[in-house]
PDB file of C-alpha atoms in Angstrom:
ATOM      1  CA  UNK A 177    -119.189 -42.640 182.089  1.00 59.00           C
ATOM      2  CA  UNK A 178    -119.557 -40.839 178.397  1.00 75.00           C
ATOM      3  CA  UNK A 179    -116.404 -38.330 177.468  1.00 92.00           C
ATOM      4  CA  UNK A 180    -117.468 -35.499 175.862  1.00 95.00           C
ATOM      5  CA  UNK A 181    -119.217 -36.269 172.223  1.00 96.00           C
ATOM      6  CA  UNK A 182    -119.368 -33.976 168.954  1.00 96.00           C
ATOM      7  CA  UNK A 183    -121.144 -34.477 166.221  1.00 96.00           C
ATOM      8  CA  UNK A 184    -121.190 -34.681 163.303  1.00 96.00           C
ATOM      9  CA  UNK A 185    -117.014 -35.773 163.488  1.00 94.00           C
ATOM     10  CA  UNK A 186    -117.285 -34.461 159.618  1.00 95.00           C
ATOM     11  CA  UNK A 187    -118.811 -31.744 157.812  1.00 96.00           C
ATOM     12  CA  UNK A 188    -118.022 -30.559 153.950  1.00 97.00           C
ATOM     13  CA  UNK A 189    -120.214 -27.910 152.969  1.00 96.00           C
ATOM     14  CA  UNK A 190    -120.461 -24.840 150.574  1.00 96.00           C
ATOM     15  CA  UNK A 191    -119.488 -21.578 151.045  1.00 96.00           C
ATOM     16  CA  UNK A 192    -122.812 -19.324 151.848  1.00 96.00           C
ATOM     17  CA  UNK A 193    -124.565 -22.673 153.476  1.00 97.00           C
ATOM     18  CA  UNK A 194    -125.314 -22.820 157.135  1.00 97.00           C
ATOM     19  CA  UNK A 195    -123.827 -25.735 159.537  1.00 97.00           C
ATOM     20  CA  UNK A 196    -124.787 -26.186 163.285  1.00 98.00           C
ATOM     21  CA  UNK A 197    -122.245 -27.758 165.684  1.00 98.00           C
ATOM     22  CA  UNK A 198    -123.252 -29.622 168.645  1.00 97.00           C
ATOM     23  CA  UNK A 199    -121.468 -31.102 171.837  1.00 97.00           C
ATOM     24  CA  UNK A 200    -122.727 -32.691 174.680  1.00 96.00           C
ATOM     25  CA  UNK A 201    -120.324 -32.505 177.773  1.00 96.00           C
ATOM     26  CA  UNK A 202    -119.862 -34.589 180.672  1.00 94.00           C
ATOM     27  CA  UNK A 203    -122.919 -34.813 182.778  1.00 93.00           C
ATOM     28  CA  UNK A 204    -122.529 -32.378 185.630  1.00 91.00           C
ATOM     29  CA  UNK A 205    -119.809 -29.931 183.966  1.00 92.00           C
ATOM     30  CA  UNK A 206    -121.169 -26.699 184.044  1.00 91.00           C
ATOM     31  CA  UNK A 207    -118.068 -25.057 182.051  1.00 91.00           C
ATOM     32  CA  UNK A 208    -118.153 -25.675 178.343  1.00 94.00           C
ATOM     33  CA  UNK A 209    -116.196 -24.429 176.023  1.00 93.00           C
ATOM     34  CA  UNK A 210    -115.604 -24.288 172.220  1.00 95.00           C
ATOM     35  CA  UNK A 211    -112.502 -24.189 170.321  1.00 94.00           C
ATOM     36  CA  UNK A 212    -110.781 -24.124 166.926  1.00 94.00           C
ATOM     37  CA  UNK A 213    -107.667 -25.362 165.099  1.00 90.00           C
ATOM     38  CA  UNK A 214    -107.174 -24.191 161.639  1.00 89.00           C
ATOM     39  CA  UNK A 215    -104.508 -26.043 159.899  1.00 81.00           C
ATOM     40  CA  UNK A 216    -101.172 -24.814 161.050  1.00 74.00           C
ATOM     41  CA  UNK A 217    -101.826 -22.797 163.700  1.00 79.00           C
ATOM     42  CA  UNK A 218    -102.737 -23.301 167.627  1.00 79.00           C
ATOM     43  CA  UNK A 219    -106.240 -23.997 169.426  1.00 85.00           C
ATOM     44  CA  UNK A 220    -107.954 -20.788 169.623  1.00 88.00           C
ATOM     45  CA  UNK A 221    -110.452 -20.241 172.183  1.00 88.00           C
ATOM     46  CA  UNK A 222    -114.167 -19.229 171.310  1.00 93.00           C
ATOM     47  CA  UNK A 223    -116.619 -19.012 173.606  1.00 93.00           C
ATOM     48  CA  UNK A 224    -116.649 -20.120 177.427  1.00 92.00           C
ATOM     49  CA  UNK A 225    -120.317 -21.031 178.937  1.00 93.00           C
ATOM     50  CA  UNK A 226    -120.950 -21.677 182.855  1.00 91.00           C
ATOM     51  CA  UNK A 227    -124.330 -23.677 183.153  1.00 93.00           C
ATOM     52  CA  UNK A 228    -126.145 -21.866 180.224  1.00 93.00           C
ATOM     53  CA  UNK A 229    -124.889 -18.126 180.587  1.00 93.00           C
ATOM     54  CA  UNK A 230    -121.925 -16.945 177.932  1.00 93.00           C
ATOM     55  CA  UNK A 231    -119.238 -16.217 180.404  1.00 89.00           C
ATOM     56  CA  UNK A 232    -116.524 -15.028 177.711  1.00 88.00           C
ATOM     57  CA  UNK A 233    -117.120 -15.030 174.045  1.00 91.00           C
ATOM     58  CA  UNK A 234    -114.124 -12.829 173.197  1.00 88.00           C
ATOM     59  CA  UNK A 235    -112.854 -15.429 170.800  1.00 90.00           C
ATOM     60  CA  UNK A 236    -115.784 -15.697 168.551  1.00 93.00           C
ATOM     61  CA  UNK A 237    -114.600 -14.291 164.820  1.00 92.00           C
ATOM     62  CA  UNK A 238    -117.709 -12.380 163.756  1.00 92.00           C
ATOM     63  CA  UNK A 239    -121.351 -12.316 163.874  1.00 93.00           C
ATOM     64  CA  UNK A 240    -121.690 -15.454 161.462  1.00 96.00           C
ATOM     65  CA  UNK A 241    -121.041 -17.820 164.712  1.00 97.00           C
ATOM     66  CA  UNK A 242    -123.709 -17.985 167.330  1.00 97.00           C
ATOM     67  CA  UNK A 243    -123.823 -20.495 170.309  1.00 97.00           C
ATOM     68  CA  UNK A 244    -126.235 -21.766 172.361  1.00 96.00           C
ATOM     69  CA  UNK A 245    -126.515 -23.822 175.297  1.00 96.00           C
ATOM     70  CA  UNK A 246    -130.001 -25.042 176.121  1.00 84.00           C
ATOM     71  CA  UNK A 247    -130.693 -25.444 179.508  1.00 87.00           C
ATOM     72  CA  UNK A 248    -127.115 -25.876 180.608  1.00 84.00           C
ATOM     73  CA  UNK A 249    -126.865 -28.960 179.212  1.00 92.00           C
ATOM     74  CA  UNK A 250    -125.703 -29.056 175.395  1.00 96.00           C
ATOM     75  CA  UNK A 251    -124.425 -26.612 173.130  1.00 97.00           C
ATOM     76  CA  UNK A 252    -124.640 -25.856 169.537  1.00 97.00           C
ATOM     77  CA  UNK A 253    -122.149 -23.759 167.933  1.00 98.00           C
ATOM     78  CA  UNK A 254    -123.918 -22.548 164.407  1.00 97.00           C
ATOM     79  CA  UNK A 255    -121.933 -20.970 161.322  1.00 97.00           C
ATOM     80  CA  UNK A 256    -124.032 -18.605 159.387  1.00 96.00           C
ATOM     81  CA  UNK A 257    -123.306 -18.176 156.292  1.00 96.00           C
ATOM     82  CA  UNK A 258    -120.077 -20.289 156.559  1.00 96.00           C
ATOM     83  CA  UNK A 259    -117.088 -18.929 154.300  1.00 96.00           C
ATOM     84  CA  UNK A 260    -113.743 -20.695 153.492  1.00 96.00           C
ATOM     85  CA  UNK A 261    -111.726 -19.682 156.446  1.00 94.00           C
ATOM     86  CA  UNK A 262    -114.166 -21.150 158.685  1.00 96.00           C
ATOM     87  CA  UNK A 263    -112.429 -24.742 157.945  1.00 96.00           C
ATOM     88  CA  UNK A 264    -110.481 -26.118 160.647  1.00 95.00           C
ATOM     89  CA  UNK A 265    -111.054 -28.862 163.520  1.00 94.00           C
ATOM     90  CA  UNK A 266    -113.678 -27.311 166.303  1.00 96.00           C
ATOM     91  CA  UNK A 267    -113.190 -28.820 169.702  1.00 95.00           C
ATOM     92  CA  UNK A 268    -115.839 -29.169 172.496  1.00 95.00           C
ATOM     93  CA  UNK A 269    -114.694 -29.130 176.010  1.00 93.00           C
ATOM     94  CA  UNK A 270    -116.201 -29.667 179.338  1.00 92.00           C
ATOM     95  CA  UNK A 271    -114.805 -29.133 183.309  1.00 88.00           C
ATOM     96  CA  UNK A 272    -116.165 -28.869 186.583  1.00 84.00           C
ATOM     97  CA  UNK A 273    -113.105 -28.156 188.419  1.00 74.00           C
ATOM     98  CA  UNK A 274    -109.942 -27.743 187.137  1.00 70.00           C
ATOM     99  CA  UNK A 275    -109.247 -30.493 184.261  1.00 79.00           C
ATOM    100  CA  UNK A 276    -110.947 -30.038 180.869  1.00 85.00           C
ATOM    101  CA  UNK A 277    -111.845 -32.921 179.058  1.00 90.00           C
ATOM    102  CA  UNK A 278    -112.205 -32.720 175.026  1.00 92.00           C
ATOM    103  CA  UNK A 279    -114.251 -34.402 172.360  1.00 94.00           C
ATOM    104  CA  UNK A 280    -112.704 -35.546 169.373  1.00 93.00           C
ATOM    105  CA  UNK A 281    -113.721 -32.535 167.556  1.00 94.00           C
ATOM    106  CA  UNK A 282    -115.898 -31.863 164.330  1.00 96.00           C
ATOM    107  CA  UNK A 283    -113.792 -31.254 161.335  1.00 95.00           C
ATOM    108  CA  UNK A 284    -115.219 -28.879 159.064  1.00 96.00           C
ATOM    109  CA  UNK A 285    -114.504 -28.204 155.341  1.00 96.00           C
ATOM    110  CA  UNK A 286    -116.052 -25.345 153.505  1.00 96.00           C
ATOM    111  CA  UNK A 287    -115.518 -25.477 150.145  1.00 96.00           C
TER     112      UNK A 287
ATOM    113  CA  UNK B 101     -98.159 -10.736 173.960  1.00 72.00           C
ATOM    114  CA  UNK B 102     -99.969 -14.326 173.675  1.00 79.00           C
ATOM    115  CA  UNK B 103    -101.561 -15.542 177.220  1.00 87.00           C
ATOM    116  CA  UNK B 104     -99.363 -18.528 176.516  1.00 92.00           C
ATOM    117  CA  UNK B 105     -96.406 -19.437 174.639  1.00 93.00           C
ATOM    118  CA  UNK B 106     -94.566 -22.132 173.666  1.00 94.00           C
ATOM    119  CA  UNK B 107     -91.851 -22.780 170.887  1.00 91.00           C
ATOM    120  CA  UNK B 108     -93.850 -24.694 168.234  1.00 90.00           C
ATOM    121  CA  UNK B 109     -90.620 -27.188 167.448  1.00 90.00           C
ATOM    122  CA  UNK B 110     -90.160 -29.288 165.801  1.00 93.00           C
ATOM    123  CA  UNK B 111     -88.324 -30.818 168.397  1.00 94.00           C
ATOM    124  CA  UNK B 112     -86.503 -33.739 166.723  1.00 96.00           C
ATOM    125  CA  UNK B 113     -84.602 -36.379 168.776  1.00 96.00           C
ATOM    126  CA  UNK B 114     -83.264 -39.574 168.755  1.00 97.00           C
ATOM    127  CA  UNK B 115     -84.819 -42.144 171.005  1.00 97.00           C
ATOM    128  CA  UNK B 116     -83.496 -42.580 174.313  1.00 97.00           C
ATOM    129  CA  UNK B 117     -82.970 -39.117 174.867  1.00 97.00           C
ATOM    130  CA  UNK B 118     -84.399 -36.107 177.211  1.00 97.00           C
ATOM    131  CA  UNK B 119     -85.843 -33.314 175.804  1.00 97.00           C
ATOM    132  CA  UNK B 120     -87.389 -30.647 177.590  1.00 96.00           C
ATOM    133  CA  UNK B 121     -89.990 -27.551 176.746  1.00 93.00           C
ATOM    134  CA  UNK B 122     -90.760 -24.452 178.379  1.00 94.00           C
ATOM    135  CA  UNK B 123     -93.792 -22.445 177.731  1.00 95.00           C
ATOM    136  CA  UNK B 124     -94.537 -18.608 179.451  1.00 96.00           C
ATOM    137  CA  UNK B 125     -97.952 -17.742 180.572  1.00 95.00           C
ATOM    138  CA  UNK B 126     -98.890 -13.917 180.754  1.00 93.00           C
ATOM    139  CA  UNK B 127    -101.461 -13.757 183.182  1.00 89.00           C
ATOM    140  CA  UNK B 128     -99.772 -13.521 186.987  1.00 89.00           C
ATOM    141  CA  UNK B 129    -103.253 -14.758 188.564  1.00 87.00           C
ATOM    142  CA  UNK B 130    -103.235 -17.968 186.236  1.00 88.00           C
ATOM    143  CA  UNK B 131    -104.604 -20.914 189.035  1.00 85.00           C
ATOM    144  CA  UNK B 132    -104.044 -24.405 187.467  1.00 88.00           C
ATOM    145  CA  UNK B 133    -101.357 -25.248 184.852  1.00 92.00           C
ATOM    146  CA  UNK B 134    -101.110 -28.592 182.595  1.00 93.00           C
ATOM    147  CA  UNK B 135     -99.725 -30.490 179.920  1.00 95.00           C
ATOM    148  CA  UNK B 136    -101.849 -31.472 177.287  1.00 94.00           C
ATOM    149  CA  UNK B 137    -100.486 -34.265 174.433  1.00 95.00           C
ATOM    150  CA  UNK B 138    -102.316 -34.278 171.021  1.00 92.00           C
ATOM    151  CA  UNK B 139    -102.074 -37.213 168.458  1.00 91.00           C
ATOM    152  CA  UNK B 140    -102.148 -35.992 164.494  1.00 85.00           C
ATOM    153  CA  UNK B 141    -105.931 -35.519 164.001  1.00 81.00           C
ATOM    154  CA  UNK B 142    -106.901 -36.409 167.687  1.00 87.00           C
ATOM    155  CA  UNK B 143    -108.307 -34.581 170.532  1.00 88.00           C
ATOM    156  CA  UNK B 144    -106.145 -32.763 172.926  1.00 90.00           C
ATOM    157  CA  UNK B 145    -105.788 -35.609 176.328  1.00 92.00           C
ATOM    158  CA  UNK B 146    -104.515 -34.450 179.542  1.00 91.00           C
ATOM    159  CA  UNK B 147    -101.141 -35.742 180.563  1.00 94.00           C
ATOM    160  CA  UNK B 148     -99.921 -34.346 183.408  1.00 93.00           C
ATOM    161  CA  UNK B 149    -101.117 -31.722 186.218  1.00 90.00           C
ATOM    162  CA  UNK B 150     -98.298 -28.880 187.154  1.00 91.00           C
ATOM    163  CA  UNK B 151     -97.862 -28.039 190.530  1.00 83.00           C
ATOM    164  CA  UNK B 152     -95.459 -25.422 192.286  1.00 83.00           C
ATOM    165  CA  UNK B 153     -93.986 -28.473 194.001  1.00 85.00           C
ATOM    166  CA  UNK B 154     -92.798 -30.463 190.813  1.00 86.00           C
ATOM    167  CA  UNK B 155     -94.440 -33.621 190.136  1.00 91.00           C
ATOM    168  CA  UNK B 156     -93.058 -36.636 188.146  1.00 93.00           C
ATOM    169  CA  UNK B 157     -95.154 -39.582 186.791  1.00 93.00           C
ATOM    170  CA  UNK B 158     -92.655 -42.100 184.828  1.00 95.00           C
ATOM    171  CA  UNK B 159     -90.525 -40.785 182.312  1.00 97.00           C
ATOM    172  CA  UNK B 160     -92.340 -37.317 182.946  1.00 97.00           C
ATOM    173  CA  UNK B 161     -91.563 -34.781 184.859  1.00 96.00           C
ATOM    174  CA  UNK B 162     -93.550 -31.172 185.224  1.00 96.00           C
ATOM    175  CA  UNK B 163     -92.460 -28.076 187.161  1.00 95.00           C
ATOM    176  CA  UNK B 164     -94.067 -24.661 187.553  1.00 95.00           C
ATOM    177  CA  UNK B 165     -92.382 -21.425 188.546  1.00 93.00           C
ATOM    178  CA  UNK B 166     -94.618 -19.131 189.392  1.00 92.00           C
ATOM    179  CA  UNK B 167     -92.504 -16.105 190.412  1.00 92.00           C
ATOM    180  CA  UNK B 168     -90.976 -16.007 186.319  1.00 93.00           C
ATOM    181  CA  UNK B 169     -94.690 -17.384 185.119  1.00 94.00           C
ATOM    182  CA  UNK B 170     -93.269 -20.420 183.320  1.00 93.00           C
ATOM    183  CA  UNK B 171     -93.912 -23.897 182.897  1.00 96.00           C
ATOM    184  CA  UNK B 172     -91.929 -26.668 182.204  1.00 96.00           C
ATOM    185  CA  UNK B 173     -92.159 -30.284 180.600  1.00 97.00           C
ATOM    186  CA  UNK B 174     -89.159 -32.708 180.752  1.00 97.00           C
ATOM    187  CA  UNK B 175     -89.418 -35.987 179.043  1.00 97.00           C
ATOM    188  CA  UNK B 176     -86.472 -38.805 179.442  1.00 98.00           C
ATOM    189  CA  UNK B 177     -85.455 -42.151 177.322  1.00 97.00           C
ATOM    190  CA  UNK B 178     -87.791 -40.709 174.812  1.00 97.00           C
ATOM    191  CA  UNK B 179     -90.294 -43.591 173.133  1.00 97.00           C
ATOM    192  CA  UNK B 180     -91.070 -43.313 169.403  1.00 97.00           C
ATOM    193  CA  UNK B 181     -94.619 -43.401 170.631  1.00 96.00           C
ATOM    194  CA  UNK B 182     -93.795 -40.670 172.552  1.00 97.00           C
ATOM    195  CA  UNK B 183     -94.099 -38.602 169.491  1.00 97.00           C
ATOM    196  CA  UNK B 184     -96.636 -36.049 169.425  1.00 96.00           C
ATOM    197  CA  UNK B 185     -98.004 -32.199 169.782  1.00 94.00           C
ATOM    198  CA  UNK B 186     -97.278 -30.889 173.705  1.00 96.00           C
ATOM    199  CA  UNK B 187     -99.419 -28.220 174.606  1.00 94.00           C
ATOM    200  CA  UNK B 188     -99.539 -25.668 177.495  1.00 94.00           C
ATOM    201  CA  UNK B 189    -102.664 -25.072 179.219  1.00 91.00           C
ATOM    202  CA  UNK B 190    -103.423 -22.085 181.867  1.00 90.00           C
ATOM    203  CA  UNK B 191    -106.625 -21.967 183.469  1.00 86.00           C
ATOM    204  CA  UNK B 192    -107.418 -18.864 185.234  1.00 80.00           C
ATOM    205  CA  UNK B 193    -110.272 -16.515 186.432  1.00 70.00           C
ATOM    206  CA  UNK B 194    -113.039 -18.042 188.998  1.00 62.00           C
ATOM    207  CA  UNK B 195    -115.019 -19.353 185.983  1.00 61.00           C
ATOM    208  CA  UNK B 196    -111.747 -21.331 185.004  1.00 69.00           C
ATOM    209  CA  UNK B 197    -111.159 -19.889 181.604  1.00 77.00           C
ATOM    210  CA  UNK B 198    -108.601 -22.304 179.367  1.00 82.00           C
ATOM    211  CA  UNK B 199    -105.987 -20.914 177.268  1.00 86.00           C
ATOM    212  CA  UNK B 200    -103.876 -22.921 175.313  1.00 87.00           C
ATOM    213  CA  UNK B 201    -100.069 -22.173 173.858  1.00 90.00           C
ATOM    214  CA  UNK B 202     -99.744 -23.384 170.036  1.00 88.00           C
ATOM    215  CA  UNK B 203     -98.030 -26.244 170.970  1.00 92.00           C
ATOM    216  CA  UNK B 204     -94.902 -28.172 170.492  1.00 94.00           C
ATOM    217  CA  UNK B 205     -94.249 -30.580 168.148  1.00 94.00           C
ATOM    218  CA  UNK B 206     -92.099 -33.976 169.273  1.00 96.00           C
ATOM    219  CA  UNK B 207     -90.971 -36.174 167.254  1.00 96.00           C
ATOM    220  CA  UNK B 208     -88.795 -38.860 168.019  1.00 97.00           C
ATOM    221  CA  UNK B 209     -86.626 -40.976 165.954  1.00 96.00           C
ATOM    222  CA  UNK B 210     -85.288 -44.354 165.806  1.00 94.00           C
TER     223      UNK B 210
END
């Protein structure tokens, strides 16, 4: 069975361009979740989706992010324009019950 | 107050010794509890499921207390390879909300 898969696994762009996330989850899972890790400091939460509704996006830094998930299926997690502090490691995560399970995140460098 | 916190280490120690972390969680109606190990520039990969009863897999052990809302991880005859970032995760909510602590680093020494 496929894990949870990100992609692209690397992004460098400049500061002012416009980058678009996506993660596909584990068939079924309809809690998805997005994540960050800047360099240093813990995994901060983002957004939460059940099926395709935004359950929590508390975590989401400012208007420049914006997440979708089509259908329920995958999501997209789009930086708009993207400034430095945006770098860091975004993780993907998908659960049905309890246990999340993660993809090996997109590492993003705005420079 | 953080939802969950943990001391972010480093803990360092020589192999072939126990070493155990704690980690508080502020939320009283938290439901599931677990310990999550990350590898330098990997994904976060569950290791081991907390339950009020205590459970132990190997050289693991995890307990919960629920009454002083903390978690514990205890790991004995430390491995080099057992070197790596811990981290505390509370679910909670009915949608199952995950919250993770910073994490803790291990690293263990020959």
């Amino acid at each position: 069975e496929a894990g949870v898969t990100q992609f692209p696994s690397h992004s460098v762009i400049e500061k002012g361009q416009t980058v678009t996330l996506r993660c596909d989850p584990i068939s079924g899972h309809d809690n998805l979740y997005w994540y960050r890790r800047v360099m240093g400091k813990e995994i901060k939460f983002l957004l939460h989706f059940v099926k395709e509704s935004k359950q929590d996006e508390s975590g989401m830094p400012n208007n420049r992010f914006l997440a979708e998930r089509t259908g329920g299926t995958y999501s997209t997690l789009k930086v708009q324009p993207a400034e430095l502090e945006d770098s860091g490691v975004y993780f993907c995560a998908s659960s049905q019950n309890t246990e999340a399970f993660f993809g090996q995140g997109t590492r993003l460098t705005v420079v | 107050r953080k939802e969950v916190e943990q001391d972010p280490g480093p803990f360092n120690v020589p192999e072939g010794a126990t070493v155990a972390f704690n980690c508080t969680y502020s939320n009283s109606a938290s439901q599931s509890f677990f310990w999550y190990r990350q590898d330098c520039r990997k994904e976060p990969k569950l290791l081991m499921s907390v339950y009020s009863s205590g459970n132990e897999d190997g050289r693991f052990t995890a307990q919960l207390n629920r009454a002083s809302q903390y978690i514990s991880l205890l790991i004995r005859d430390s491995k080099l390879s057992d070197s790596a970032t811990y981290l505390c995760v509370v679910t909670s909510g009915g949608y199952q909300k995950v919250t993770f602590g910073i994490g803790t680093k291990l690293q263990v020494i020959p």
